[in-house]
Amino acid sequence: MIVDCAIYHEGRRTEGPRDFSDALARARAEGDSFLWVGLHEPTAEEFDLVSTEFGLHELAVEDALKAHQRPKLEVYDDSLFMVLKPVVYEPDSDTVSSGELMLFVGDCFVVTVRHGEGAPLKAVRQRLEAEPELLAHGPTTVLYAVSDAVVDHYTDVAAELQTDLEELEAQIFSPPTGGRDTKDTASRIYTFKRQLLEFRRATGPLAQPVQRLASAGVPFVNAESQPFFRDVDDHLMRTNEAVEGLDRLLSDILSAHLAQVSVRQNDDMRKISAWAAMAAVPTMLAGVYGMNFDHMPELHWAWSYPALIVLMVLLEFGLYRLFKRRGWL
């Protein structure tokens, strides 16, 4: 559906005609004006009207309707098409979800198409309307402001993920307790890795489009905006470095967790072996004297039974001290 539509003349909002064709003609006729149309998950019929009036390329229109696109930047004859993937961090479930945001930028118009709930367009529009001197630079300002807001939110999400990873790391490397569930810990690690992968799908592919915007020669982009896009590129680069660091640290934590599981299994096997060895001694002695032969040494001694019991106790105590000293028990 159409969320908002307005003409901005010299950076100030003015209500234009309801018809897109008339509004676009007015923006071109006035000079220092541009039309900004905001759409949220439009239907094919709704977007067909917009694409026809603004002359949008059919391939870009198809991408905007179907969504599920990688971040990218494409230049057509009459417009610039950019795809962003805003992310949302849900602290209650510690999950990362992504939406999609498409921008069509032309000579005097901007069309934004939003899929999902992760696009900060309302806040961006309000901030720009409060600073008309910035909005006076035209559609490039909207492209920069939206890109900057999305990338800045990436930084916030990366900080939240860093906090979650530190908590997970503290849990894994804390002293073992009897109630710790190894399967639950491994599941949390793999779930966190999937969330991190979802985040990387949004931030990684965006690096090249932002670098192109920061360089010269991109149509429909004001050359004076290059320093601003370089700032966005710098923030995005730091976010990608942080994500790479989180991914490497998470892989190390997973390896450490698997090593801990292996060590605990070895400890359990040593304990089982030690107890089995201790059980074998009385079993062997009792088995020898339980064969009921008439001609055996010490068979008819009066003290043979108590001596045998004392021998078993001494051997068991000796084995226990030995295994305890070696850490098997």
Short mmCIF file of C-alpha atoms in Angstrom, two decimals:
data_model
loop_
_atom_site.label_atom_id
_atom_site.label_comp_id
_atom_site.label_asym_id
_atom_site.label_seq_id
_atom_site.Cartn_x
_atom_site.Cartn_y
_atom_site.Cartn_z
CA MET A 1 0.00 0.00 0.00
CA ILE A 2 0.99 3.66 -0.37
CA VAL A 3 2.29 4.87 3.00
CA ASP A 4 3.23 8.45 2.12
CA CYS A 5 3.55 10.72 -0.90
CA ALA A 6 4.79 14.29 -0.86
CA ILE A 7 6.64 16.88 -2.93
CA TYR A 8 9.65 18.53 -1.31
CA HIS A 9 10.39 22.02 -2.63
CA GLU A 10 13.71 23.48 -1.46
CA GLY A 11 13.72 20.93 1.32
CA ARG A 12 10.25 21.67 2.65
CA ARG A 13 7.29 19.35 2.38
CA THR A 14 4.35 20.41 0.25
CA GLU A 15 1.28 18.36 -0.49
CA GLY A 16 1.08 17.61 -4.19
CA PRO A 17 -1.59 16.20 -6.51
CA ARG A 18 -2.85 12.72 -5.73
CA ASP A 19 -2.07 11.61 -9.27
CA PHE A 20 1.56 10.49 -9.57
CA SER A 21 1.90 11.82 -13.10
CA ASP A 22 0.69 15.30 -12.12
CA ALA A 23 2.83 15.31 -8.96
CA LEU A 24 5.94 14.33 -10.92
CA ALA A 25 5.24 16.95 -13.60
CA ARG A 26 4.83 19.59 -10.90
CA ALA A 27 8.09 18.61 -9.22
CA ARG A 28 9.95 18.89 -12.52
CA ALA A 29 8.31 22.19 -13.38
CA GLU A 30 9.03 23.87 -10.06
CA GLY A 31 12.73 23.12 -9.98
CA ASP A 32 14.60 22.35 -6.75
CA SER A 33 11.80 19.90 -6.04
CA PHE A 34 11.40 16.15 -5.96
CA LEU A 35 8.64 13.65 -5.25
CA TRP A 36 9.03 11.00 -2.53
CA VAL A 37 6.62 8.06 -2.64
CA GLY A 38 6.71 5.43 0.11
CA LEU A 39 5.21 1.97 -0.39
CA HIS A 40 4.86 -0.98 1.99
CA GLU A 41 4.51 -4.45 0.47
CA PRO A 42 2.54 -3.17 -2.54
CA THR A 43 0.42 -5.43 -4.67
CA ALA A 44 1.20 -5.89 -8.35
CA GLU A 45 -1.70 -3.59 -9.29
CA GLU A 46 -0.57 -0.82 -6.95
CA PHE A 47 3.02 -0.97 -8.10
CA ASP A 48 2.09 -1.20 -11.75
CA LEU A 49 0.62 2.30 -11.51
CA VAL A 50 3.80 3.63 -9.88
CA SER A 51 6.17 1.91 -12.30
CA THR A 52 4.22 3.17 -15.30
CA GLU A 53 4.19 6.80 -14.15
CA PHE A 54 7.87 6.84 -13.18
CA GLY A 55 9.13 4.70 -16.05
CA LEU A 56 10.82 2.13 -13.82
CA HIS A 57 12.67 -0.76 -15.46
CA GLU A 58 10.70 -3.99 -15.58
CA LEU A 59 13.51 -6.08 -14.07
CA ALA A 60 13.80 -3.73 -11.09
CA VAL A 61 10.03 -3.75 -10.71
CA GLU A 62 10.04 -7.54 -10.62
CA ASP A 63 12.73 -7.52 -7.90
CA ALA A 64 10.81 -4.97 -5.87
CA LEU A 65 7.61 -7.02 -5.96
CA LYS A 66 9.08 -10.47 -5.30
CA ALA A 67 11.66 -9.31 -2.72
CA HIS A 68 14.16 -11.92 -1.44
CA GLN A 69 17.01 -10.02 -3.09
CA ARG A 70 20.63 -9.56 -2.12
CA PRO A 71 21.81 -6.02 -1.34
CA LYS A 72 22.82 -4.52 -4.67
CA LEU A 73 23.01 -1.36 -6.77
CA GLU A 74 21.87 -1.26 -10.39
CA VAL A 75 21.78 1.66 -12.83
CA TYR A 76 19.11 1.89 -15.52
CA ASP A 77 18.39 4.55 -18.11
CA ASP A 78 15.85 6.48 -16.08
CA SER A 79 16.60 5.55 -12.48
CA LEU A 80 18.97 4.07 -9.93
CA PHE A 81 17.82 0.91 -8.12
CA MET A 82 19.27 -0.07 -4.73
CA VAL A 83 18.37 -2.94 -2.41
CA LEU A 84 19.07 -2.85 1.33
CA LYS A 85 18.34 -5.47 3.99
CA PRO A 86 17.48 -3.85 7.33
CA VAL A 87 17.80 -6.19 10.31
CA VAL A 88 15.84 -6.41 13.53
CA TYR A 89 17.20 -7.88 16.76
CA GLU A 90 14.61 -9.41 19.10
CA PRO A 91 16.10 -9.49 22.63
CA ASP A 92 13.37 -11.75 24.04
CA SER A 93 14.29 -14.61 21.72
CA ASP A 94 17.85 -13.48 20.84
CA THR A 95 17.08 -13.77 17.14
CA VAL A 96 17.95 -11.68 14.10
CA SER A 97 15.42 -11.19 11.32
CA SER A 98 15.80 -9.17 8.15
CA GLY A 99 13.45 -7.26 5.90
CA GLU A 100 14.02 -5.65 2.53
CA LEU A 101 14.09 -2.06 1.39
CA MET A 102 14.26 -0.99 -2.25
CA LEU A 103 14.91 2.55 -3.49
CA PHE A 104 14.29 3.90 -6.98
CA VAL A 105 16.13 7.20 -7.41
CA GLY A 106 15.54 9.35 -10.48
CA ASP A 107 16.18 12.91 -11.58
CA CYS A 108 13.46 14.34 -9.32
CA PHE A 109 11.80 11.43 -7.58
CA VAL A 110 12.42 8.75 -4.97
CA VAL A 111 10.29 5.63 -4.63
CA THR A 112 10.87 3.46 -1.56
CA VAL A 113 9.44 -0.05 -1.31
CA ARG A 114 9.51 -1.75 2.07
CA HIS A 115 9.03 -5.45 2.86
CA GLY A 116 8.91 -6.55 6.49
CA GLU A 117 9.09 -4.42 9.62
CA GLY A 118 12.81 -3.72 9.75
CA ALA A 119 13.01 -0.53 7.68
CA PRO A 120 13.45 2.77 9.55
CA LEU A 121 11.81 4.93 6.86
CA LYS A 122 9.36 6.78 9.09
CA ALA A 123 12.11 7.99 11.40
CA VAL A 124 14.31 8.92 8.43
CA ARG A 125 11.55 10.96 6.79
CA GLN A 126 10.80 12.79 10.04
CA ARG A 127 14.49 13.56 10.62
CA LEU A 128 14.96 14.88 7.10
CA GLU A 129 11.82 16.99 7.24
CA ALA A 130 13.21 18.56 10.42
CA GLU A 131 16.37 19.53 8.50
CA PRO A 132 15.18 21.10 5.22
CA GLU A 133 18.69 22.34 4.38
CA LEU A 134 19.74 18.70 3.94
CA LEU A 135 16.61 17.68 2.10
CA ALA A 136 17.16 20.56 -0.33
CA HIS A 137 19.98 18.57 -1.96
CA GLY A 138 17.40 16.35 -3.62
CA PRO A 139 16.83 12.60 -3.96
CA THR A 140 20.49 11.81 -3.18
CA THR A 141 19.87 12.99 0.39
CA VAL A 142 17.13 10.41 0.83
CA LEU A 143 19.38 7.67 -0.56
CA TYR A 144 22.16 8.65 1.84
CA ALA A 145 19.89 9.06 4.88
CA VAL A 146 18.24 5.67 4.37
CA SER A 147 21.58 3.91 3.81
CA ASP A 148 23.08 5.62 6.84
CA ALA A 149 20.15 4.66 9.09
CA VAL A 150 20.28 1.02 7.98
CA VAL A 151 24.04 0.76 8.49
CA ASP A 152 23.91 2.52 11.87
CA HIS A 153 21.33 -0.02 13.00
CA TYR A 154 23.72 -2.76 11.89
CA THR A 155 26.19 -1.39 14.44
CA ASP A 156 23.58 -1.61 17.21
CA VAL A 157 22.70 -5.19 16.28
CA ALA A 158 26.39 -6.16 16.20
CA ALA A 159 26.77 -4.79 19.73
CA GLU A 160 23.78 -6.85 20.91
CA LEU A 161 25.23 -9.97 19.32
CA GLN A 162 28.58 -9.26 21.00
CA THR A 163 26.84 -9.14 24.38
CA ASP A 164 25.01 -12.42 23.70
CA LEU A 165 28.23 -14.08 22.62
CA GLU A 166 30.01 -12.98 25.79
CA GLU A 167 27.19 -14.50 27.86
CA LEU A 168 27.39 -17.74 25.88
CA GLU A 169 31.16 -17.81 26.27
CA ALA A 170 30.90 -17.30 30.05
CA GLN A 171 28.39 -20.15 30.27
CA ILE A 172 30.56 -22.57 28.33
CA PHE A 173 33.79 -21.82 30.17
CA SER A 174 32.24 -21.68 33.65
CA PRO A 175 32.99 -24.58 36.04
CA PRO A 176 30.94 -27.64 35.04
CA THR A 177 27.80 -28.41 37.01
CA GLY A 178 25.77 -31.56 37.20
CA GLY A 179 22.71 -29.91 35.70
CA ARG A 180 24.42 -28.58 32.57
CA ASP A 181 22.92 -29.97 29.38
CA THR A 182 25.59 -30.50 26.72
CA LYS A 183 23.03 -30.87 23.94
CA ASP A 184 21.37 -27.58 24.91
CA THR A 185 24.72 -25.77 24.86
CA ALA A 186 25.60 -27.11 21.41
CA SER A 187 22.13 -26.17 20.17
CA ARG A 188 22.59 -22.60 21.42
CA ILE A 189 25.92 -22.33 19.63
CA TYR A 190 24.51 -23.54 16.32
CA THR A 191 21.45 -21.29 16.69
CA PHE A 192 23.71 -18.31 17.34
CA LYS A 193 25.75 -19.19 14.28
CA ARG A 194 22.60 -19.20 12.14
CA GLN A 195 21.64 -15.77 13.47
CA LEU A 196 25.11 -14.51 12.65
CA LEU A 197 24.81 -15.95 9.14
CA GLU A 198 21.51 -14.10 8.67
CA PHE A 199 23.22 -10.90 9.75
CA ARG A 200 26.15 -11.44 7.36
CA ARG A 201 23.75 -11.91 4.44
CA ALA A 202 22.59 -8.35 5.05
CA THR A 203 25.92 -6.62 5.73
CA GLY A 204 28.41 -8.44 3.51
CA PRO A 205 26.92 -7.91 0.02
CA LEU A 206 26.17 -4.26 0.81
CA ALA A 207 29.86 -3.30 0.86
CA GLN A 208 30.27 -3.10 -2.91
CA PRO A 209 27.14 -0.94 -3.58
CA VAL A 210 28.14 1.54 -0.88
CA GLN A 211 31.67 1.74 -2.26
CA ARG A 212 30.23 2.52 -5.70
CA LEU A 213 28.13 5.31 -4.22
CA ALA A 214 31.21 6.71 -2.51
CA SER A 215 33.03 6.90 -5.83
CA ALA A 216 32.44 9.30 -8.69
CA GLY A 217 30.42 8.72 -11.82
CA VAL A 218 27.25 7.09 -10.46
CA PRO A 219 24.19 8.47 -12.30
CA PHE A 220 21.44 10.21 -10.31
CA VAL A 221 23.84 10.66 -7.36
CA ASN A 222 25.07 14.14 -6.48
CA ALA A 223 28.87 14.27 -6.64
CA GLU A 224 28.95 16.40 -3.49
CA SER A 225 27.52 13.47 -1.52
CA GLN A 226 30.61 11.27 -1.92
CA PRO A 227 32.10 12.17 1.52
CA PHE A 228 28.82 11.20 3.17
CA PHE A 229 28.72 7.83 1.45
CA ARG A 230 32.36 7.29 2.39
CA ASP A 231 31.29 7.74 6.00
CA VAL A 232 28.59 5.11 5.50
CA ASP A 233 31.17 2.84 3.91
CA ASP A 234 33.47 3.29 6.91
CA HIS A 235 30.71 2.33 9.35
CA LEU A 236 29.75 -0.66 7.23
CA MET A 237 33.36 -1.80 7.02
CA ARG A 238 33.70 -1.72 10.78
CA THR A 239 30.45 -3.65 11.16
CA ASN A 240 31.64 -6.32 8.72
CA GLU A 241 34.93 -6.60 10.61
CA ALA A 242 33.01 -6.99 13.86
CA VAL A 243 30.83 -9.70 12.30
CA GLU A 244 33.89 -11.53 11.00
CA GLY A 245 35.40 -11.38 14.48
CA LEU A 246 32.21 -12.72 16.03
CA ASP A 247 32.11 -15.57 13.53
CA ARG A 248 35.72 -16.57 14.22
CA LEU A 249 35.19 -16.37 17.97
CA LEU A 250 32.02 -18.43 17.72
CA SER A 251 33.88 -21.12 15.75
CA ASP A 252 36.58 -21.15 18.45
CA ILE A 253 33.93 -21.44 21.16
CA LEU A 254 32.32 -24.36 19.34
CA SER A 255 35.70 -26.11 19.05
CA ALA A 256 36.40 -25.48 22.73
CA HIS A 257 32.99 -26.83 23.70
CA LEU A 258 33.53 -30.02 21.68
CA ALA A 259 36.97 -30.41 23.28
CA GLN A 260 35.40 -30.03 26.72
CA VAL A 261 32.84 -32.69 25.89
CA SER A 262 35.61 -35.02 24.75
CA VAL A 263 37.62 -34.40 27.92
CA ARG A 264 34.60 -35.06 30.13
CA GLN A 265 33.91 -38.28 28.25
CA ASN A 266 37.50 -39.37 28.79
CA ASP A 267 37.18 -38.57 32.50
CA ASP A 268 34.02 -40.65 32.67
CA MET A 269 35.73 -43.56 30.93
CA ARG A 270 38.69 -43.39 33.33
CA LYS A 271 36.33 -43.44 36.30
CA ILE A 272 34.42 -46.39 34.89
CA SER A 273 37.67 -48.25 34.22
CA ALA A 274 38.94 -47.51 37.73
CA TRP A 275 35.79 -48.77 39.39
CA ALA A 276 35.82 -51.86 37.15
CA ALA A 277 39.44 -52.57 38.17
CA MET A 278 38.54 -52.20 41.83
CA ALA A 279 35.59 -54.57 41.41
CA ALA A 280 37.80 -57.13 39.64
CA VAL A 281 40.11 -57.70 42.64
CA PRO A 282 37.55 -59.12 45.11
CA THR A 283 35.87 -60.95 42.28
CA MET A 284 39.15 -62.69 41.40
CA LEU A 285 39.95 -63.65 44.99
CA ALA A 286 36.43 -64.83 45.71
CA GLY A 287 36.47 -66.80 42.47
CA VAL A 288 39.69 -68.62 43.38
CA TYR A 289 38.41 -69.63 46.79
CA GLY A 290 34.98 -70.46 45.48
CA MET A 291 36.11 -73.40 43.33
CA ASN A 292 35.72 -75.84 46.32
CA PHE A 293 38.87 -77.97 45.81
CA ASP A 294 39.86 -80.25 48.72
CA HIS A 295 43.60 -79.76 48.26
CA MET A 296 44.24 -76.03 48.20
CA PRO A 297 46.69 -73.94 50.25
CA GLU A 298 45.14 -72.28 53.27
CA LEU A 299 41.81 -74.01 52.56
CA HIS A 300 41.42 -75.38 56.09
CA TRP A 301 43.08 -72.51 57.96
CA ALA A 302 40.96 -71.08 60.73
CA TRP A 303 41.94 -67.53 59.82
CA SER A 304 41.72 -67.88 56.05
CA TYR A 305 38.32 -66.15 55.68
CA PRO A 306 39.11 -63.07 57.79
CA ALA A 307 42.57 -62.86 56.20
CA LEU A 308 40.98 -62.94 52.74
CA ILE A 309 38.56 -60.15 53.69
CA VAL A 310 41.41 -58.03 55.08
CA LEU A 311 43.42 -58.63 51.90
CA MET A 312 40.50 -57.50 49.75
CA VAL A 313 40.06 -54.32 51.82
CA LEU A 314 43.77 -53.50 51.64
CA LEU A 315 43.92 -54.04 47.88
CA GLU A 316 40.77 -51.98 47.32
CA PHE A 317 42.14 -49.17 49.48
CA GLY A 318 45.47 -49.28 47.64
CA LEU A 319 43.78 -49.15 44.24
CA TYR A 320 41.54 -46.30 45.38
CA ARG A 321 44.52 -44.24 46.56
CA LEU A 322 46.37 -44.95 43.32
CA PHE A 323 43.47 -43.96 41.05
CA LYS A 324 42.68 -40.93 43.20
CA ARG A 325 46.27 -39.70 43.02
CA ARG A 326 46.26 -40.04 39.23
CA GLY A 327 42.94 -38.21 38.88
CA TRP A 328 40.91 -41.15 37.69
CA LEU A 329 38.46 -40.87 40.59
#
